[in-house]
mmCIF file of C-alpha atoms and ligand atoms in Angstrom:
data_model
loop_
_atom_site.group_PDB
_atom_site.id
_atom_site.type_symbol
_atom_site.label_atom_id
_atom_site.label_comp_id
_atom_site.label_asym_id
_atom_site.label_seq_id
_atom_site.Cartn_x
_atom_site.Cartn_y
_atom_site.Cartn_z
ATOM 1 C CA MET A 1 0.000 0.000 0.000
ATOM 2 C CA GLY A 2 2.976 2.348 0.416
ATOM 3 C CA THR A 3 2.527 5.301 2.732
ATOM 4 C CA VAL A 4 -0.941 6.155 3.976
ATOM 5 C CA ALA A 5 -1.746 9.400 5.782
ATOM 6 C CA CYS A 6 -2.007 8.863 9.529
ATOM 7 C CA ASP A 7 -5.185 10.816 10.133
ATOM 8 C CA PRO A 8 -7.624 7.968 10.924
ATOM 9 C CA LYS A 9 -10.493 9.383 8.871
ATOM 10 C CA GLU A 10 -8.131 9.797 5.960
ATOM 11 C CA VAL A 11 -6.906 6.224 6.352
ATOM 12 C CA ALA A 12 -10.461 4.900 6.379
ATOM 13 C CA ARG A 13 -11.194 6.963 3.280
ATOM 14 C CA CYS A 14 -8.024 5.663 1.564
ATOM 15 C CA LEU A 15 -8.947 2.095 2.391
ATOM 16 C CA LEU A 16 -12.380 2.598 0.934
ATOM 17 C CA THR A 17 -11.281 4.391 -2.189
ATOM 18 C CA THR A 18 -8.043 2.617 -3.064
ATOM 19 C CA SER A 19 -9.177 -0.716 -1.576
ATOM 20 C CA ALA A 20 -5.538 -1.812 -1.753
ATOM 21 C CA PRO A 21 -5.340 -3.651 1.599
ATOM 22 C CA TRP A 22 -8.723 -5.256 1.031
ATOM 23 C CA GLU A 23 -7.525 -6.353 -2.417
ATOM 24 C CA LEU A 24 -4.468 -7.882 -0.835
ATOM 25 C CA LEU A 25 -6.852 -9.708 1.491
ATOM 26 C CA GLY A 26 -8.939 -10.754 -1.512
ATOM 27 C CA TRP A 27 -12.011 -9.493 0.303
ATOM 28 C CA GLN A 28 -14.146 -6.400 0.000
ATOM 29 C CA PRO A 29 -16.149 -5.716 3.153
ATOM 30 C CA ALA A 30 -19.685 -4.405 2.791
ATOM 31 C CA ALA A 31 -20.176 -0.729 3.644
ATOM 32 C CA ALA A 32 -21.874 -1.765 6.903
ATOM 33 C CA GLN A 33 -18.810 -3.805 7.878
ATOM 34 C CA VAL A 34 -16.461 -0.891 7.158
ATOM 35 C CA GLU A 35 -18.709 1.233 9.392
ATOM 36 C CA GLN A 36 -18.435 -1.369 12.130
ATOM 37 C CA PHE A 37 -14.631 -1.347 11.861
ATOM 38 C CA GLU A 38 -14.709 2.458 12.150
ATOM 39 C CA GLN A 39 -17.048 2.258 15.114
ATOM 40 C CA LEU A 40 -14.766 -0.311 16.744
ATOM 41 C CA GLN A 41 -11.876 2.119 16.381
ATOM 42 C CA GLN A 42 -13.887 4.829 18.144
ATOM 43 C CA LEU A 43 -14.877 2.418 20.899
ATOM 44 C CA LEU A 44 -11.240 1.389 21.353
ATOM 45 C CA ARG A 45 -10.258 5.046 21.754
ATOM 46 C CA HIS A 46 -12.965 5.448 24.380
ATOM 47 C CA TRP A 47 -12.131 2.284 26.351
ATOM 48 C CA ASN A 48 -8.375 2.664 25.999
ATOM 49 C CA SER A 49 -8.551 5.867 28.032
ATOM 50 C CA ARG A 50 -10.045 3.804 30.896
ATOM 51 C CA VAL A 51 -8.413 0.383 30.519
ATOM 52 C CA ASN A 52 -5.034 -0.296 28.957
ATOM 53 C CA LEU A 53 -6.242 -2.420 26.036
ATOM 54 C CA THR A 54 -3.858 -1.811 23.149
ATOM 55 C CA ARG A 55 -1.476 0.784 21.712
ATOM 56 C CA LEU A 56 -2.623 -0.013 18.146
ATOM 57 C CA VAL A 57 -5.548 2.374 17.798
ATOM 58 C CA GLU A 58 -4.688 5.048 15.250
ATOM 59 C CA GLY A 59 -4.068 5.061 11.505
ATOM 60 C CA ASP A 60 -2.155 2.097 10.100
ATOM 61 C CA ASP A 61 -1.601 0.789 13.616
ATOM 62 C CA TYR A 62 -5.331 0.114 13.689
ATOM 63 C CA TRP A 63 -6.203 -0.606 10.056
ATOM 64 C CA ILE A 64 -3.175 -2.731 9.259
ATOM 65 C CA SER A 65 -1.713 -4.063 12.520
ATOM 66 C CA GLN A 66 -5.129 -4.794 14.038
ATOM 67 C CA ILE A 67 -7.782 -5.265 11.346
ATOM 68 C CA PHE A 68 -5.738 -6.555 8.406
ATOM 69 C CA ASP A 69 -3.528 -8.665 10.666
ATOM 70 C CA SER A 70 -6.597 -10.217 12.345
ATOM 71 C CA LEU A 71 -8.245 -11.127 9.052
ATOM 72 C CA TRP A 72 -5.570 -12.232 6.584
ATOM 73 C CA PRO A 73 -5.349 -15.839 7.950
ATOM 74 C CA LEU A 74 -9.105 -16.377 7.443
ATOM 75 C CA GLN A 75 -9.308 -16.565 3.672
ATOM 76 C CA ALA A 76 -10.542 -20.168 3.751
ATOM 77 C CA TRP A 77 -13.620 -19.177 5.810
ATOM 78 C CA ARG A 78 -14.432 -15.846 4.186
ATOM 79 C CA ASP A 79 -16.834 -17.038 1.508
ATOM 80 C CA SER A 80 -18.526 -19.778 3.506
ATOM 81 C CA ARG A 81 -22.065 -19.352 4.828
ATOM 82 C CA ALA A 82 -21.866 -22.424 7.072
ATOM 83 C CA PRO A 83 -22.203 -21.676 10.804
ATOM 84 C CA LEU A 84 -18.824 -21.436 12.481
ATOM 85 C CA GLN A 85 -17.920 -21.727 16.154
ATOM 86 C CA VAL A 86 -14.804 -19.646 16.819
ATOM 87 C CA ILE A 87 -12.869 -19.162 20.055
ATOM 88 C CA ASP A 88 -10.249 -16.425 20.582
ATOM 89 C CA VAL A 89 -8.013 -17.304 23.521
ATOM 90 C CA GLY A 90 -6.276 -14.356 25.219
ATOM 91 C CA THR A 91 -8.383 -11.832 23.338
ATOM 92 C CA GLY A 92 -7.083 -8.848 25.376
ATOM 93 C CA GLY A 93 -8.690 -5.785 23.806
ATOM 94 C CA GLY A 94 -10.715 -7.991 21.433
ATOM 95 C CA PHE A 95 -8.282 -9.053 18.700
ATOM 96 C CA PRO A 96 -8.509 -10.947 16.540
ATOM 97 C CA GLY A 97 -11.954 -11.925 17.905
ATOM 98 C CA LEU A 98 -13.999 -8.749 17.351
ATOM 99 C CA ALA A 99 -12.534 -8.223 13.874
ATOM 100 C CA ILE A 100 -13.503 -11.817 13.011
ATOM 101 C CA ALA A 101 -17.026 -11.272 14.373
ATOM 102 C CA ILE A 102 -17.447 -8.279 12.048
ATOM 103 C CA ALA A 103 -15.897 -9.988 9.013
ATOM 104 C CA LEU A 104 -17.635 -13.378 9.330
ATOM 105 C CA PRO A 105 -21.375 -12.909 9.937
ATOM 106 C CA GLN A 106 -21.838 -16.687 10.082
ATOM 107 C CA ALA A 107 -19.517 -16.983 13.100
ATOM 108 C CA GLN A 108 -20.351 -17.325 16.784
ATOM 109 C CA LEU A 109 -17.434 -16.016 18.813
ATOM 110 C CA THR A 110 -16.260 -17.029 22.271
ATOM 111 C CA LEU A 111 -13.671 -14.580 23.621
ATOM 112 C CA VAL A 112 -11.526 -15.713 26.547
ATOM 113 C CA ASP A 113 -9.240 -13.665 28.760
ATOM 114 C CA SER A 114 -8.295 -13.932 32.406
ATOM 115 C CA VAL A 115 -8.315 -10.142 32.959
ATOM 116 C CA GLY A 116 -11.835 -9.049 33.930
ATOM 117 C CA ARG A 117 -11.512 -5.322 33.216
ATOM 118 C CA LYS A 118 -10.371 -6.028 29.643
ATOM 119 C CA LEU A 119 -13.263 -8.408 29.052
ATOM 120 C CA GLN A 120 -15.762 -5.921 30.469
ATOM 121 C CA ALA A 121 -14.543 -3.384 27.918
ATOM 122 C CA VAL A 122 -14.697 -5.972 25.115
ATOM 123 C CA GLU A 123 -18.226 -6.944 26.170
ATOM 124 C CA ALA A 124 -19.333 -3.292 26.072
ATOM 125 C CA MET A 125 -17.727 -2.841 22.644
ATOM 126 C CA ALA A 126 -19.378 -6.000 21.272
ATOM 127 C CA SER A 127 -22.723 -4.786 22.558
ATOM 128 C CA ASP A 128 -22.316 -1.293 21.054
ATOM 129 C CA LEU A 129 -21.412 -2.924 17.739
ATOM 130 C CA GLY A 130 -24.648 -4.936 17.847
ATOM 131 C CA LEU A 131 -22.706 -8.199 18.099
ATOM 132 C CA GLN A 132 -23.959 -9.330 21.505
ATOM 133 C CA SER A 133 -25.992 -12.233 20.078
ATOM 134 C CA ARG A 134 -22.885 -13.676 18.402
ATOM 135 C CA VAL A 135 -20.188 -12.848 20.945
ATOM 136 C CA GLN A 136 -19.846 -14.653 24.254
ATOM 137 C CA LEU A 137 -17.255 -13.735 26.882
ATOM 138 C CA ARG A 138 -15.462 -16.020 29.321
ATOM 139 C CA CYS A 139 -13.325 -14.459 32.017
ATOM 140 C CA GLU A 140 -11.020 -17.322 32.950
ATOM 141 C CA ARG A 141 -7.704 -18.967 32.229
ATOM 142 C CA ALA A 142 -7.495 -20.896 28.971
ATOM 143 C CA GLU A 143 -6.434 -24.000 30.905
ATOM 144 C CA LYS A 144 -9.897 -23.953 32.532
ATOM 145 C CA THR A 145 -11.729 -23.344 29.244
ATOM 146 C CA GLY A 146 -10.062 -26.410 27.720
ATOM 147 C CA ARG A 147 -11.379 -28.604 30.522
ATOM 148 C CA ASP A 148 -14.944 -27.276 30.488
ATOM 149 C CA PRO A 149 -17.232 -29.814 28.737
ATOM 150 C CA ASP A 150 -19.094 -26.882 27.120
ATOM 151 C CA CYS A 151 -15.906 -25.872 25.309
ATOM 152 C CA ARG A 152 -13.675 -28.919 24.992
ATOM 153 C CA GLY A 153 -13.889 -30.440 21.493
ATOM 154 C CA HIS A 154 -16.477 -27.819 20.521
ATOM 155 C CA PHE A 155 -14.873 -25.338 18.114
ATOM 156 C CA ASP A 156 -14.367 -25.205 14.348
ATOM 157 C CA LEU A 157 -11.710 -22.569 14.757
ATOM 158 C CA ALA A 158 -9.509 -21.680 17.748
ATOM 159 C CA VAL A 159 -7.275 -18.624 17.387
ATOM 160 C CA ALA A 160 -4.711 -16.840 19.547
ATOM 161 C CA ARG A 161 -2.494 -13.839 18.840
ATOM 162 C CA ALA A 162 0.375 -12.658 21.047
ATOM 163 C CA VAL A 163 -0.585 -14.817 24.024
ATOM 164 C CA ALA A 164 2.395 -17.099 24.780
ATOM 165 C CA ALA A 165 5.087 -19.235 23.146
ATOM 166 C CA ALA A 166 3.709 -21.442 20.361
ATOM 167 C CA PRO A 167 3.861 -24.792 22.254
ATOM 168 C CA VAL A 168 1.987 -23.158 25.165
ATOM 169 C CA VAL A 169 -0.666 -21.771 22.840
ATOM 170 C CA ALA A 170 -0.978 -25.176 21.164
ATOM 171 C CA GLU A 171 -1.796 -26.716 24.543
ATOM 172 C CA TYR A 172 -4.490 -24.051 25.063
ATOM 173 C CA LEU A 173 -6.075 -24.364 21.607
ATOM 174 C CA VAL A 174 -5.955 -27.994 20.450
ATOM 175 C CA PRO A 175 -8.186 -29.413 23.241
ATOM 176 C CA LEU A 176 -10.895 -26.930 22.168
ATOM 177 C CA LEU A 177 -11.135 -28.221 18.588
ATOM 178 C CA ASN A 178 -13.799 -30.507 17.200
ATOM 179 C CA THR A 179 -12.637 -33.367 14.954
ATOM 180 C CA THR A 180 -12.498 -31.164 11.838
ATOM 181 C CA GLY A 181 -11.462 -28.007 13.651
ATOM 182 C CA LYS A 182 -8.357 -25.913 13.087
ATOM 183 C CA ALA A 183 -6.181 -23.950 15.479
ATOM 184 C CA LEU A 184 -4.636 -20.791 14.032
ATOM 185 C CA LEU A 185 -1.566 -19.528 15.847
ATOM 186 C CA TYR A 186 -0.895 -15.917 14.861
ATOM 187 C CA ARG A 187 2.853 -15.370 15.028
ATOM 188 C CA GLY A 188 5.363 -12.678 14.046
ATOM 189 C CA GLN A 189 8.757 -14.026 13.029
ATOM 190 C CA TRP A 190 8.910 -17.780 12.515
ATOM 191 C CA GLN A 191 11.989 -19.971 12.041
ATOM 192 C CA GLN A 192 12.526 -23.632 11.210
ATOM 193 C CA GLU A 193 13.444 -24.325 14.832
ATOM 194 C CA ASP A 194 10.029 -22.934 15.845
ATOM 195 C CA SER A 195 8.422 -25.415 13.445
ATOM 196 C CA ARG A 196 10.440 -28.297 14.870
ATOM 197 C CA GLN A 197 9.383 -27.430 18.430
ATOM 198 C CA LEU A 198 5.747 -26.922 17.555
ATOM 199 C CA GLN A 199 5.609 -30.193 15.607
ATOM 200 C CA ARG A 200 6.831 -32.027 18.705
ATOM 201 C CA ALA A 201 4.263 -30.266 20.914
ATOM 202 C CA ALA A 202 1.483 -30.909 18.386
ATOM 203 C CA ALA A 203 2.321 -34.636 18.272
ATOM 204 C CA LEU A 204 1.837 -34.866 22.069
ATOM 205 C CA LEU A 205 -1.585 -33.235 21.631
ATOM 206 C CA ASN A 206 -2.496 -35.604 18.759
ATOM 207 C CA ALA A 207 -2.412 -32.776 16.248
ATOM 208 C CA ARG A 208 -0.585 -32.138 13.014
ATOM 209 C CA MET A 209 1.112 -28.902 11.986
ATOM 210 C CA GLU A 210 0.459 -27.584 8.489
ATOM 211 C CA GLU A 211 2.997 -25.649 6.428
ATOM 212 C CA PRO A 212 3.371 -22.128 7.949
ATOM 213 C CA GLN A 213 1.796 -19.315 5.913
ATOM 214 C CA ALA A 214 3.581 -15.968 5.650
ATOM 215 C CA MET A 215 2.264 -12.469 4.977
ATOM 216 C CA THR A 216 4.096 -9.178 4.663
ATOM 217 C CA LEU A 217 1.721 -6.613 6.085
ATOM 218 C CA PRO A 218 1.097 -3.456 4.049
ATOM 219 C CA ALA A 219 2.473 -0.079 5.169
ATOM 220 C CA GLU A 220 5.725 -1.644 6.357
ATOM 221 C CA ARG A 221 4.057 -3.260 9.326
ATOM 222 C CA GLY A 222 6.370 -6.265 9.173
ATOM 223 C CA GLN A 223 6.099 -9.950 8.470
ATOM 224 C CA ARG A 224 3.553 -12.249 10.071
ATOM 225 C CA HIS A 225 3.001 -15.990 10.038
ATOM 226 C CA VAL A 226 0.057 -18.157 10.794
ATOM 227 C CA ILE A 227 0.538 -21.743 11.845
ATOM 228 C CA THR A 228 -2.383 -24.137 11.528
ATOM 229 C CA LEU A 229 -2.816 -27.208 13.710
ATOM 230 C CA THR A 230 -5.389 -29.906 12.943
ATOM 231 C CA PRO A 231 -6.352 -32.797 15.224
ATOM 232 C CA SER A 232 -5.380 -36.271 14.057
ATOM 233 C CA ALA A 233 -7.049 -38.026 17.044
ATOM 234 C CA PRO A 234 -8.781 -36.895 20.255
ATOM 235 C CA CYS A 235 -6.537 -34.747 22.423
ATOM 236 C CA PRO A 236 -5.286 -36.736 25.457
ATOM 237 C CA ARG A 237 -7.553 -35.882 28.365
ATOM 238 C CA PHE A 238 -4.725 -34.645 30.621
ATOM 239 C CA TYR A 239 -4.200 -31.605 28.329
ATOM 240 C CA PRO A 240 -4.407 -28.746 29.002
ATOM 241 C CA ARG A 241 -2.561 -29.238 32.261
ATOM 242 C CA ALA A 242 -3.420 -27.293 35.422
ATOM 243 C CA ILE A 243 -3.462 -23.491 35.433
ATOM 244 C CA GLY A 244 0.048 -22.107 34.993
ATOM 245 C CA VAL A 245 1.706 -25.438 34.127
ATOM 246 C CA PRO A 246 1.690 -25.038 30.298
ATOM 247 C CA GLY A 247 3.556 -21.739 30.664
ATOM 248 C CA LYS A 248 5.987 -22.879 33.357
ATOM 249 C CA GLN A 249 6.709 -26.299 31.880
ATOM 250 C CA PRO A 250 6.036 -26.040 28.140
ATOM 251 C CA LEU A 251 5.478 -29.323 26.309
ATOM 252 C CA VAL A 252 8.835 -28.958 24.544
HETATM 253 N N1 LIG B 1 -4.808 -11.242 21.499
HETATM 254 C C1 LIG B 1 -4.722 -9.832 21.826
HETATM 255 C C2 LIG B 1 -3.982 -9.076 20.745
HETATM 256 O O1 LIG B 1 -3.363 -9.712 19.890
HETATM 257 O O2 LIG B 1 -4.022 -7.838 20.767
HETATM 258 C C3 LIG B 1 -4.127 -9.590 23.232
HETATM 259 C C4 LIG B 1 -2.701 -9.960 23.374
HETATM 260 S S1 LIG B 1 -2.103 -9.637 25.012
HETATM 261 C C5 LIG B 1 -0.415 -9.393 24.721
HETATM 262 C C6 LIG B 1 -2.206 -11.272 25.740
HETATM 263 C C7 LIG B 1 -3.514 -11.528 26.442
HETATM 264 O O3 LIG B 1 -3.601 -12.916 26.718
HETATM 265 C C8 LIG B 1 -3.643 -10.791 27.758
HETATM 266 O O4 LIG B 1 -4.853 -10.050 27.769
HETATM 267 C C9 LIG B 1 -3.663 -11.895 28.817
HETATM 268 O O5 LIG B 1 -4.511 -11.603 29.897
HETATM 269 C C10 LIG B 1 -4.174 -13.085 28.005
HETATM 270 N N2 LIG B 1 -3.724 -14.392 28.509
HETATM 271 C C11 LIG B 1 -2.447 -14.852 28.588
HETATM 272 N N3 LIG B 1 -2.436 -16.110 29.060
HETATM 273 C C12 LIG B 1 -3.733 -16.462 29.292
HETATM 274 C C13 LIG B 1 -4.374 -17.642 29.782
HETATM 275 N N4 LIG B 1 -3.678 -18.718 30.132
HETATM 276 N N5 LIG B 1 -5.714 -17.641 29.861
HETATM 277 C C14 LIG B 1 -6.436 -16.555 29.506
HETATM 278 N N6 LIG B 1 -5.893 -15.418 29.043
HETATM 279 C C15 LIG B 1 -4.554 -15.365 28.941
#
């Protein structure tokens, strides 16, 4: 996209008129969806002054590093109308979960975070965006979510961005997947050694790692990777381990 003016209204206008980032995504949001993204930006400004949610609120920080970055790994689900159960673990200020809820009208979202004040803000934002019927909040540790019968083995898609090291995130996400589900690990830099480690962790969870996908974000926002894990058999029942253990004693 090259350089885009940093005034947020100008950025929104550029995105609408040039459509370059949407073209790179291969997706053109409806006008109502663009309005929801704009409204989400305003809500983030409002809530960020009360709760420390994110520093990525203005200009390209918002449109590229939040919205584009949340949506680029979802190309396979974009054109589907089939109902989709999605869980975002460690949603923080609502990413990628709220962006997915806006982009995929067929999706039901469960957003998990252990920090109550963040989730209260995310709940208020979801409600103001008119998404309350499709967005459910769970204030708890992911290790607990993965052991709850309402969530374990339930989801078509489990996502996490910037939550923990990849083997830790794998232990959070894989137990949540149904038999055809996919876990998407949003990562920044990714090396072969990361793949080797994650493959070993995935094998313990009875999951398989797909080839990493790379994306260079527009506006010089850096390189990102998404790593997909798919279950090959039911996840052993002792995963996820007790609260704190996946982080303190990672699988690999
Ligand atoms: N996913 C968001 C994003 O990309 O902007 C937030 C990232 S923030 C750096 C990490 C979030 O993960 C924090 O809000 C933290 O509370 C949450 N988190 C980390 N470990 C967690 C766990 N085991 N269970 C629930 N939430 C967790």
